[in-house]
PDB file of C-alpha atoms in Angstrom:
ATOM      1  CA  MET A   1     -41.850  -7.467   6.477  1.00  0.00           C
ATOM      2  CA  ASP A   2     -42.775 -11.090   5.837  1.00  0.00           C
ATOM      3  CA  SER A   3     -42.065 -13.674   8.527  1.00  0.00           C
ATOM      4  CA  PHE A   4     -39.384 -16.276   7.928  1.00  0.00           C
ATOM      5  CA  SER A   5     -41.984 -19.041   7.644  1.00  0.00           C
ATOM      6  CA  THR A   6     -43.693 -17.045   4.887  1.00  0.00           C
ATOM      7  CA  LEU A   7     -40.420 -16.351   3.120  1.00  0.00           C
ATOM      8  CA  ILE A   8     -39.366 -19.989   3.223  1.00  0.00           C
ATOM      9  CA  ARG A   9     -42.724 -21.151   1.839  1.00  0.00           C
ATOM     10  CA  THR A  10     -42.653 -18.560  -0.927  1.00  0.00           C
ATOM     11  CA  ALA A  11     -39.028 -19.201  -1.865  1.00  0.00           C
ATOM     12  CA  SER A  12     -39.577 -22.929  -2.334  1.00  0.00           C
ATOM     13  CA  HIS A  13     -43.045 -22.751  -3.889  1.00  0.00           C
ATOM     14  CA  GLU A  14     -41.931 -23.524  -7.436  1.00  0.00           C
ATOM     15  CA  GLN A  15     -39.884 -26.558  -6.362  1.00  0.00           C
ATOM     16  CA  HIS A  16     -42.743 -27.698  -4.119  1.00  0.00           C
ATOM     17  CA  VAL A  17     -45.227 -27.629  -6.993  1.00  0.00           C
ATOM     18  CA  GLU A  18     -42.796 -29.489  -9.252  1.00  0.00           C
ATOM     19  CA  ALA A  19     -42.488 -32.275  -6.669  1.00  0.00           C
ATOM     20  CA  GLU A  20     -46.235 -32.491  -6.078  1.00  0.00           C
ATOM     21  CA  THR A  21     -47.061 -32.653  -9.778  1.00  0.00           C
ATOM     22  CA  SER A  22     -44.426 -35.181 -10.812  1.00  0.00           C
ATOM     23  CA  THR A  23     -45.621 -37.827 -13.251  1.00  0.00           C
ATOM     24  CA  PHE A  24     -45.046 -40.633 -10.755  1.00  0.00           C
ATOM     25  CA  MET A  25     -47.014 -38.956  -7.966  1.00  0.00           C
ATOM     26  CA  SER A  26     -49.796 -37.970 -10.353  1.00  0.00           C
ATOM     27  CA  ASP A  27     -50.061 -41.565 -11.585  1.00  0.00           C
ATOM     28  CA  LEU A  28     -49.915 -42.944  -8.042  1.00  0.00           C
ATOM     29  CA  LEU A  29     -52.616 -40.611  -6.746  1.00  0.00           C
ATOM     30  CA  GLY A  30     -54.681 -41.206  -9.863  1.00  0.00           C
ATOM     31  CA  GLY A  31     -54.829 -44.933  -9.135  1.00  0.00           C
ATOM     32  CA  ARG A  32     -52.977 -45.749 -12.335  1.00  0.00           C
ATOM     33  CA  LEU A  33     -50.149 -47.632 -10.623  1.00  0.00           C
ATOM     34  CA  GLY A  34     -50.260 -50.851  -8.645  1.00  0.00           C
ATOM     35  CA  VAL A  35     -49.495 -51.418  -5.005  1.00  0.00           C
ATOM     36  CA  ALA A  36     -45.932 -52.466  -5.953  1.00  0.00           C
ATOM     37  CA  ALA A  37     -45.182 -48.859  -6.930  1.00  0.00           C
ATOM     38  CA  TYR A  38     -46.589 -47.615  -3.626  1.00  0.00           C
ATOM     39  CA  ALA A  39     -44.472 -50.155  -1.737  1.00  0.00           C
ATOM     40  CA  ARG A  40     -41.348 -49.109  -3.638  1.00  0.00           C
ATOM     41  CA  TYR A  41     -42.061 -45.455  -2.821  1.00  0.00           C
ATOM     42  CA  THR A  42     -42.558 -46.338   0.848  1.00  0.00           C
ATOM     43  CA  GLU A  43     -39.230 -48.155   0.768  1.00  0.00           C
ATOM     44  CA  GLN A  44     -37.475 -45.026  -0.526  1.00  0.00           C
ATOM     45  CA  LEU A  45     -39.033 -42.993   2.268  1.00  0.00           C
ATOM     46  CA  TRP A  46     -37.458 -45.356   4.792  1.00  0.00           C
ATOM     47  CA  PHE A  47     -33.954 -44.350   3.693  1.00  0.00           C
ATOM     48  CA  VAL A  48     -34.743 -40.636   3.957  1.00  0.00           C
ATOM     49  CA  TYR A  49     -36.314 -40.913   7.404  1.00  0.00           C
ATOM     50  CA  GLU A  50     -33.586 -43.183   8.666  1.00  0.00           C
ATOM     51  CA  ALA A  51     -31.205 -40.323   7.866  1.00  0.00           C
ATOM     52  CA  LEU A  52     -33.522 -37.759   9.471  1.00  0.00           C
ATOM     53  CA  GLU A  53     -34.181 -39.687  12.661  1.00  0.00           C
ATOM     54  CA  SER A  54     -31.362 -42.133  13.345  1.00  0.00           C
ATOM     55  CA  ASP A  55     -29.113 -39.883  15.415  1.00  0.00           C
ATOM     56  CA  THR A  56     -30.897 -36.768  16.638  1.00  0.00           C
ATOM     57  CA  GLY A  57     -29.327 -36.770  20.114  1.00  0.00           C
ATOM     58  CA  PRO A  58     -26.761 -34.027  19.384  1.00  0.00           C
ATOM     59  CA  LEU A  59     -29.322 -32.042  17.376  1.00  0.00           C
ATOM     60  CA  ALA A  60     -31.822 -32.087  20.247  1.00  0.00           C
ATOM     61  CA  ALA A  61     -29.383 -30.026  22.294  1.00  0.00           C
ATOM     62  CA  ASP A  62     -28.591 -27.628  19.454  1.00  0.00           C
ATOM     63  CA  PRO A  63     -30.101 -24.119  19.847  1.00  0.00           C
ATOM     64  CA  VAL A  64     -31.108 -23.959  16.164  1.00  0.00           C
ATOM     65  CA  ALA A  65     -32.331 -27.486  15.443  1.00  0.00           C
ATOM     66  CA  GLY A  66     -33.295 -28.549  18.965  1.00  0.00           C
ATOM     67  CA  PRO A  67     -36.758 -26.932  19.113  1.00  0.00           C
ATOM     68  CA  PHE A  68     -37.794 -28.869  15.986  1.00  0.00           C
ATOM     69  CA  ILE A  69     -36.901 -32.312  17.338  1.00  0.00           C
ATOM     70  CA  ARG A  70     -40.386 -33.423  18.367  1.00  0.00           C
ATOM     71  CA  PRO A  71     -41.044 -37.080  19.248  1.00  0.00           C
ATOM     72  CA  GLU A  72     -44.624 -36.906  17.982  1.00  0.00           C
ATOM     73  CA  LEU A  73     -43.286 -36.383  14.459  1.00  0.00           C
ATOM     74  CA  LEU A  74     -41.025 -39.436  14.264  1.00  0.00           C
ATOM     75  CA  ARG A  75     -41.976 -41.677  11.336  1.00  0.00           C
ATOM     76  CA  LEU A  76     -39.438 -44.492  11.157  1.00  0.00           C
ATOM     77  CA  THR A  77     -41.312 -46.995  13.339  1.00  0.00           C
ATOM     78  CA  ALA A  78     -44.529 -46.379  11.397  1.00  0.00           C
ATOM     79  CA  LEU A  79     -42.674 -46.816   8.098  1.00  0.00           C
ATOM     80  CA  GLU A  80     -41.301 -50.137   9.268  1.00  0.00           C
ATOM     81  CA  ARG A  81     -44.788 -51.357  10.175  1.00  0.00           C
ATOM     82  CA  ASP A  82     -46.004 -50.323   6.739  1.00  0.00           C
ATOM     83  CA  LEU A  83     -43.137 -52.098   5.018  1.00  0.00           C
ATOM     84  CA  ALA A  84     -43.755 -55.275   7.021  1.00  0.00           C
ATOM     85  CA  HIS A  85     -47.365 -55.129   5.840  1.00  0.00           C
ATOM     86  CA  LEU A  86     -46.452 -54.352   2.240  1.00  0.00           C
ATOM     87  CA  ARG A  87     -43.446 -56.621   1.831  1.00  0.00           C
ATOM     88  CA  GLY A  88     -43.778 -59.210   4.585  1.00  0.00           C
ATOM     89  CA  PRO A  89     -41.632 -59.930   7.676  1.00  0.00           C
ATOM     90  CA  GLY A  90     -38.453 -60.186   5.610  1.00  0.00           C
ATOM     91  CA  TRP A  91     -38.837 -56.688   4.156  1.00  0.00           C
ATOM     92  CA  ARG A  92     -35.540 -55.452   5.562  1.00  0.00           C
ATOM     93  CA  ALA A  93     -33.478 -57.979   3.596  1.00  0.00           C
ATOM     94  CA  GLY A  94     -34.882 -56.660   0.333  1.00  0.00           C
ATOM     95  CA  LEU A  95     -34.390 -52.957   1.006  1.00  0.00           C
ATOM     96  CA  SER A  96     -32.697 -51.084  -1.811  1.00  0.00           C
ATOM     97  CA  ALA A  97     -32.282 -47.366  -2.367  1.00  0.00           C
ATOM     98  CA  LEU A  98     -32.460 -45.813  -5.800  1.00  0.00           C
ATOM     99  CA  PRO A  99     -29.363 -43.702  -6.590  1.00  0.00           C
ATOM    100  CA  ALA A 100     -31.500 -40.550  -6.291  1.00  0.00           C
ATOM    101  CA  THR A 101     -32.731 -41.729  -2.898  1.00  0.00           C
ATOM    102  CA  ARG A 102     -29.187 -42.411  -1.758  1.00  0.00           C
ATOM    103  CA  GLU A 103     -28.171 -38.889  -2.758  1.00  0.00           C
ATOM    104  CA  TYR A 104     -31.161 -37.447  -0.883  1.00  0.00           C
ATOM    105  CA  ALA A 105     -30.504 -39.467   2.272  1.00  0.00           C
ATOM    106  CA  ASP A 106     -26.791 -38.670   2.176  1.00  0.00           C
ATOM    107  CA  ARG A 107     -27.546 -34.954   1.995  1.00  0.00           C
ATOM    108  CA  VAL A 108     -29.959 -35.168   4.928  1.00  0.00           C
ATOM    109  CA  ARG A 109     -27.377 -37.087   6.972  1.00  0.00           C
ATOM    110  CA  ALA A 110     -24.627 -34.593   6.121  1.00  0.00           C
ATOM    111  CA  CYS A 111     -26.794 -31.724   7.330  1.00  0.00           C
ATOM    112  CA  ALA A 112     -27.744 -33.652  10.488  1.00  0.00           C
ATOM    113  CA  GLU A 113     -24.077 -34.174  11.267  1.00  0.00           C
ATOM    114  CA  ARG A 114     -22.621 -30.802  10.316  1.00  0.00           C
ATOM    115  CA  TRP A 115     -25.234 -28.105   9.693  1.00  0.00           C
ATOM    116  CA  PRO A 116     -28.218 -27.667  12.040  1.00  0.00           C
ATOM    117  CA  GLY A 117     -29.789 -24.989   9.830  1.00  0.00           C
ATOM    118  CA  GLY A 118     -29.694 -27.301   6.841  1.00  0.00           C
ATOM    119  CA  TYR A 119     -31.230 -30.058   8.928  1.00  0.00           C
ATOM    120  CA  VAL A 120     -34.112 -27.719   9.790  1.00  0.00           C
ATOM    121  CA  ALA A 121     -34.675 -27.141   6.064  1.00  0.00           C
ATOM    122  CA  HIS A 122     -35.066 -30.871   5.456  1.00  0.00           C
ATOM    123  CA  HIS A 123     -37.124 -31.322   8.620  1.00  0.00           C
ATOM    124  CA  TYR A 124     -39.522 -28.614   7.472  1.00  0.00           C
ATOM    125  CA  THR A 125     -39.944 -29.901   3.922  1.00  0.00           C
ATOM    126  CA  ARG A 126     -40.582 -33.475   5.069  1.00  0.00           C
ATOM    127  CA  TYR A 127     -42.755 -33.272   8.164  1.00  0.00           C
ATOM    128  CA  LEU A 128     -44.969 -30.354   7.228  1.00  0.00           C
ATOM    129  CA  GLY A 129     -45.486 -32.019   3.874  1.00  0.00           C
ATOM    130  CA  ASP A 130     -46.457 -35.257   5.602  1.00  0.00           C
ATOM    131  CA  LEU A 131     -48.990 -33.430   7.753  1.00  0.00           C
ATOM    132  CA  SER A 132     -50.451 -31.692   4.702  1.00  0.00           C
ATOM    133  CA  GLY A 133     -50.255 -33.338   1.287  1.00  0.00           C
ATOM    134  CA  GLY A 134     -49.358 -36.659   2.866  1.00  0.00           C
ATOM    135  CA  GLN A 135     -52.947 -36.974   4.028  1.00  0.00           C
ATOM    136  CA  ILE A 136     -54.103 -36.974   0.398  1.00  0.00           C
ATOM    137  CA  ILE A 137     -51.735 -39.870  -0.313  1.00  0.00           C
ATOM    138  CA  ARG A 138     -53.110 -41.779   2.708  1.00  0.00           C
ATOM    139  CA  ASP A 139     -56.701 -41.278   1.609  1.00  0.00           C
ATOM    140  CA  ARG A 140     -55.994 -42.395  -1.957  1.00  0.00           C
ATOM    141  CA  ALA A 141     -53.952 -45.399  -0.800  1.00  0.00           C
ATOM    142  CA  GLU A 142     -56.770 -46.570   1.479  1.00  0.00           C
ATOM    143  CA  LYS A 143     -59.290 -46.297  -1.343  1.00  0.00           C
ATOM    144  CA  THR A 144     -57.092 -47.674  -4.121  1.00  0.00           C
ATOM    145  CA  TRP A 145     -55.509 -50.659  -2.377  1.00  0.00           C
ATOM    146  CA  GLY A 146     -57.969 -51.328   0.407  1.00  0.00           C
ATOM    147  CA  PHE A 147     -55.811 -50.583   3.429  1.00  0.00           C
ATOM    148  CA  ALA A 148     -57.706 -50.240   6.688  1.00  0.00           C
ATOM    149  CA  ARG A 149     -58.367 -46.609   7.530  1.00  0.00           C
ATOM    150  CA  LYS A 150     -55.220 -45.300   9.235  1.00  0.00           C
ATOM    151  CA  GLY A 151     -54.017 -48.895   9.526  1.00  0.00           C
ATOM    152  CA  ASP A 152     -51.044 -50.968   8.409  1.00  0.00           C
ATOM    153  CA  GLY A 153     -49.848 -49.802   5.008  1.00  0.00           C
ATOM    154  CA  VAL A 154     -50.582 -46.120   5.659  1.00  0.00           C
ATOM    155  CA  ARG A 155     -49.367 -45.657   9.236  1.00  0.00           C
ATOM    156  CA  PHE A 156     -46.577 -43.409   7.993  1.00  0.00           C
ATOM    157  CA  TYR A 157     -49.213 -40.747   7.335  1.00  0.00           C
ATOM    158  CA  VAL A 158     -50.959 -41.135  10.705  1.00  0.00           C
ATOM    159  CA  PHE A 159     -49.622 -38.769  13.374  1.00  0.00           C
ATOM    160  CA  GLU A 160     -51.242 -40.198  16.476  1.00  0.00           C
ATOM    161  CA  GLY A 161     -49.364 -37.749  18.700  1.00  0.00           C
ATOM    162  CA  VAL A 162     -50.631 -34.698  16.804  1.00  0.00           C
ATOM    163  CA  ALA A 163     -54.200 -34.099  17.945  1.00  0.00           C
ATOM    164  CA  ASN A 164     -54.712 -30.917  15.926  1.00  0.00           C
ATOM    165  CA  PRO A 165     -52.572 -30.832  12.755  1.00  0.00           C
ATOM    166  CA  ALA A 166     -53.600 -27.271  11.830  1.00  0.00           C
ATOM    167  CA  GLU A 167     -52.589 -25.965  15.233  1.00  0.00           C
ATOM    168  CA  PHE A 168     -49.391 -27.979  15.175  1.00  0.00           C
ATOM    169  CA  LYS A 169     -48.424 -26.486  11.806  1.00  0.00           C
ATOM    170  CA  ARG A 170     -49.087 -22.994  13.171  1.00  0.00           C
ATOM    171  CA  SER A 171     -46.838 -23.680  16.164  1.00  0.00           C
ATOM    172  CA  TYR A 172     -44.168 -25.112  13.853  1.00  0.00           C
ATOM    173  CA  ARG A 173     -44.199 -21.957  11.733  1.00  0.00           C
ATOM    174  CA  LYS A 174     -43.805 -19.910  14.909  1.00  0.00           C
ATOM    175  CA  LEU A 175     -40.677 -21.922  15.677  1.00  0.00           C
ATOM    176  CA  LEU A 176     -39.366 -21.066  12.209  1.00  0.00           C
ATOM    177  CA  ASP A 177     -40.124 -17.388  12.775  1.00  0.00           C
ATOM    178  CA  ALA A 178     -38.219 -17.478  16.060  1.00  0.00           C
ATOM    179  CA  ILE A 179     -35.189 -19.391  14.730  1.00  0.00           C
ATOM    180  CA  GLY A 180     -32.009 -17.934  16.166  1.00  0.00           C
ATOM    181  CA  VAL A 181     -29.958 -17.298  13.049  1.00  0.00           C
ATOM    182  CA  ASP A 182     -28.956 -14.209  11.078  1.00  0.00           C
ATOM    183  CA  ASP A 183     -30.327 -13.174   7.689  1.00  0.00           C
ATOM    184  CA  LEU A 184     -27.493 -14.809   5.753  1.00  0.00           C
ATOM    185  CA  GLU A 185     -28.151 -18.146   7.430  1.00  0.00           C
ATOM    186  CA  LYS A 186     -31.866 -17.758   6.707  1.00  0.00           C
ATOM    187  CA  GLN A 187     -31.001 -17.382   3.031  1.00  0.00           C
ATOM    188  CA  ARG A 188     -28.910 -20.536   3.213  1.00  0.00           C
ATOM    189  CA  ILE A 189     -31.782 -22.411   4.874  1.00  0.00           C
ATOM    190  CA  MET A 190     -34.186 -21.265   2.169  1.00  0.00           C
ATOM    191  CA  SER A 191     -31.757 -22.463  -0.496  1.00  0.00           C
ATOM    192  CA  GLU A 192     -31.521 -25.826   1.229  1.00  0.00           C
ATOM    193  CA  CYS A 193     -35.324 -26.092   1.198  1.00  0.00           C
ATOM    194  CA  LYS A 194     -35.229 -25.688  -2.568  1.00  0.00           C
ATOM    195  CA  ARG A 195     -32.556 -28.359  -2.729  1.00  0.00           C
ATOM    196  CA  ALA A 196     -34.649 -30.684  -0.567  1.00  0.00           C
ATOM    197  CA  PHE A 197     -37.601 -30.418  -2.926  1.00  0.00           C
ATOM    198  CA  ALA A 198     -35.318 -30.941  -5.919  1.00  0.00           C
ATOM    199  CA  LEU A 199     -33.867 -34.082  -4.330  1.00  0.00           C
ATOM    200  CA  ASN A 200     -37.367 -35.343  -3.639  1.00  0.00           C
ATOM    201  CA  THR A 201     -38.399 -34.647  -7.233  1.00  0.00           C
ATOM    202  CA  ALA A 202     -35.390 -36.620  -8.461  1.00  0.00           C
ATOM    203  CA  VAL A 203     -36.615 -39.618  -6.461  1.00  0.00           C
ATOM    204  CA  PHE A 204     -40.052 -39.288  -8.057  1.00  0.00           C
ATOM    205  CA  ARG A 205     -38.441 -39.086 -11.480  1.00  0.00           C
ATOM    206  CA  SER A 206     -36.501 -42.291 -10.836  1.00  0.00           C
ATOM    207  CA  LEU A 207     -39.617 -44.036  -9.565  1.00  0.00           C
ATOM    208  CA  GLY A 208     -41.442 -42.890 -12.677  1.00  0.00           C
ATOM    209  CA  GLU A 209     -38.766 -44.538 -14.815  1.00  0.00           C
ATOM    210  CA  GLU A 210     -39.080 -47.735 -12.819  1.00  0.00           C
ATOM    211  CA  PHE A 211     -42.889 -47.748 -13.010  1.00  0.00           C
ATOM    212  CA  PRO A 212     -43.836 -46.307 -16.401  1.00  0.00           C
ATOM    213  CA  LEU A 213     -47.436 -46.492 -17.437  1.00  0.00           C
ATOM    214  CA  THR A 214     -47.953 -49.054 -20.184  1.00  0.00           C
ATOM    215  CA  ALA A 215     -50.001 -47.809 -23.089  1.00  0.00           C
TER     216      ALA A 215
END
């Protein structure tokens, strides 16, 4: 029988691919968009991670979500450094969430407040993605817009507290396999993973509308 970490990856594969291959992300990674698009994307990430990380105290003590609350994963401070670099010291005054981003962040916050299993679904889709595909975004951003390697502008993608990302991801999947919930709740968590990817794709779609390629 497949492990839960395998099941969750398989169940959300289609949605994961759809998010990764969105027009906006393809154009961004292909160097066809300017740094303003990258900055706007980084801004949207701030709203999602603010919802993920702003009040994890109760979750840290929860038997389901608690094992996943790892300080070395926290991204909000790094995002704020990136935004200060991208937008200047007054970046916070100009923050604005796209409607799709607001929906995504609201869903993350609702899970954080009321459903630990759902929070784990969002935690998994975000942080393991950042440790994996996020490194491709960092590399392309450094080359396309001249950011210092692992410096301001791409710090969001730099996990200084994770010495061995491959080993960390293996240990994370072991936590998923050991999650203390029944099969019905596992199904609900897998469904929430699909929803998380769909919400992320909706943000990409909105960004694509805001930054269309000119012929």
